[in-house]
């Protein structure tokens, strides 16, 4: 080993000073010959004889010198340069061939680079925080009642902060965005905020653009604005720092503005990270006062209530600790907390996840799928180019044989073939990168807008390195296949016979390539087919409500309505005004819209069998306003809906959905039963009066969850979402409804005015994106495979021209010969297709999580794809096979 | 190739060169080539040229060093000499060679047990 290194080092040095070494060696050979000649003369030869004998004994000086030269320097750099030049000349002479190869590789490498840019931006690149690899998030989970990741109470969080030693800094943020209203220039503006402990910004290590960021000890009324909100509402006015907006108890002071690219939290770090279609734009950040301070009355309830699981945790690992140690440490401390507070903590366990994984979680499977998809496209492109090179190497067989006869070794011939393919793939990579620069922004614009870290996608050095790497790999693959065949040339037969046909060996190789290509195309097309079927299935899903002619808008109750009665009065006026708009059928409202991207939950328990507080199951929690169920078209199954009787002071009542009824009561009748609700609900105990139909809240492809509704008259909300059923196209009525809403008592601006149909379409954007891309890859794969089959079969026909001529002359029917060629292609396609089908089945788990209503091994899709590929192969081989008909036996036989 | 002459097996030339340098001390390429031929009683025929790539390889591996000097007949020539590493290598190669040839002999003679 050491010896080899030493030798390599000397060779490298020798390479640098090769001129003097060359002279030195020449001198050594001269001295050798002189000594030999002198000895020979001494032994009695004539000078002439002596010289001849010495030269003969020496052997070929040129060969020795060459061997010496090769050993002395680095591996044949001169010959490499020579081969590159040769390859360029050769390609220049056949521009059509070169263009076909380069274009195919450019396409393959280009889309791979473009997809890699996206994957790199959203999945691989480190989070834009200080030393992001040391950041972790901490969640809790209950193996039975709450299997998803759950936030924890601020009291537990602060205890963990005190107890855990494996992390340095530990901060908490409320895992829901908080709707608020800021008064800007007398105008009430809805805004979404994040409430978090004061040290969060310093933990993330990000500085504000203007003013200061938040810190421990800040009061709740100090806020930091997002760059986008500042630009939108304050036109980027730098003098707002220190300004107080709003009045009275609701006044807040703006202390800073964060930079444009700052994002925190990513939606996937919030509660119930369901998908990346849930948009969560943060307008401001506010510091949660330290609950241990007496001044923090507002959060005192949460401090006491360990069951209110509202806070997500972000922490930084100590420099000398790793993730596993942190996991163990957190788990041990949590055990202590579970013993100290068994009512709420027993049975729960902690989950520690790197913050990066947490942020990227929703897109990981999509990104991996896309990456695999383009990988397959690249493979097919490589096979096509390998086929082209193979065809060319047949044409060059004589040249290669001649070179071998003149003394070129097998390695040398292989080197030359490889260098040619590397030149091709290098050119392909360059063109591919240009393509990627164009395609990446296109991909970003097509991607669902709520994809985490979409703004961080760009073509940077890692993309260039990626492209370079795959281009070298492509070059090697593409070059080795025909190269290995070519270097094994049977010299004499080739030169003598002047053959123009491929050897058996090569024919077999070509067949394998065609089969591989078809197989790969099958794999990709099966994936695309499954995604299309899933998309169609999701389109057909009944969401549980009627989404046509439905307008939704957010509308915050103005801050001055600071009691329940005042809020109810405001809402009463608002609904009356909206109902008076011509074309409006009915009006209602809810605190979380289905497919709206947000959710909130509460713990529930059935009176009479209440488990310890920590064991209460969770249900989705909503407040229903006015005629919510009627407006949405959510059917009533049993009992009754809310009405005016269910007001403040009357017995508290709830409506639940069917899933709730089934899960909590089984076969019992829930109507009239009392349930208890958790700390996050304003109503803590209520009677069930009705059961309504299930609806798809999170996504169309997610099964319904248990839901419990309270009535707005008994629990008036501050930030309801209004739904309006219209008699015709909801979008057309939007301006009138918006204007009517503003009529009421100086109401704030409605926000997020959207039709339900639009929300529904948006909820499918990620699915559409994935399906669209994989479908495009599938089509590309089909086209490439068709081109490959066509090319090979054309070649086969050209090569067998002579044979065909003879057969025709002997009386074979042209039709039969066409069938022969097509049959050969179909056999290859069937073998390849079957192998591809098997591979597709084998890797089906990869795509399973993206499917809906169709099995990853769906036989119909598979059969459909096989048939499609069969037809493609049939057409692609029939076109060249037709040429058999035009073969003229006499001229063909004469020509050779 | 004359029937009585033998070709040089790959790798054995290096060992021959090293051994030659042990017996002869410092020597130039021509001298080494002649010596190898003589030692084999003329049964081994090598192209003298092939000795130079082998010498270069040994030098690159640090087993021998070279320097220009003057031959017995007052001619300028490049002399090679063993390094310490070269001596160690001879021992190792020799042992290996003996082991190999012992095994080969057994095969060729046949297993006597």
CSV table of C-alpha atoms in Angstrom, one decimal, chain A residues 549-551 575 578-589 625-633 722-727 733 737:
chain,number,residue,atom,x,y,z
A,549,UNK,CA,-71.8,28.0,-5.0
A,550,UNK,CA,-70.1,28.5,-1.7
A,551,UNK,CA,-68.1,31.6,-0.7
A,575,UNK,CA,-75.3,37.9,9.3
A,578,UNK,CA,-75.1,39.4,4.5
A,579,UNK,CA,-78.4,37.6,4.2
A,580,UNK,CA,-79.9,40.7,2.7
A,581,UNK,CA,-77.5,40.6,-0.3
A,582,UNK,CA,-79.5,39.5,-3.4
A,583,UNK,CA,-78.4,36.1,-4.6
A,584,UNK,CA,-77.4,34.9,-1.1
A,585,UNK,CA,-79.3,31.8,0.0
A,586,UNK,CA,-78.0,31.3,3.5
A,587,UNK,CA,-75.1,32.4,5.8
A,588,UNK,CA,-73.2,30.6,8.5
A,589,UNK,CA,-69.8,30.4,9.9
A,625,UNK,CA,-72.2,30.0,13.7
A,626,UNK,CA,-75.7,30.8,12.5
A,627,UNK,CA,-76.9,28.3,9.8
A,628,UNK,CA,-73.5,26.6,9.4
A,629,UNK,CA,-74.6,23.1,8.7
A,630,UNK,CA,-77.5,24.1,6.4
A,631,UNK,CA,-75.2,26.5,4.4
A,632,UNK,CA,-72.5,24.0,4.0
A,633,UNK,CA,-74.9,21.2,3.1
A,722,UNK,CA,-68.0,33.1,7.3
A,723,UNK,CA,-69.6,30.8,4.6
A,724,UNK,CA,-72.2,32.1,2.2
A,725,UNK,CA,-74.3,29.9,0.0
A,726,UNK,CA,-75.2,31.7,-3.2
A,727,UNK,CA,-77.8,30.9,-5.8
A,733,UNK,CA,-71.1,37.6,-5.8
A,737,UNK,CA,-70.6,40.2,-0.2
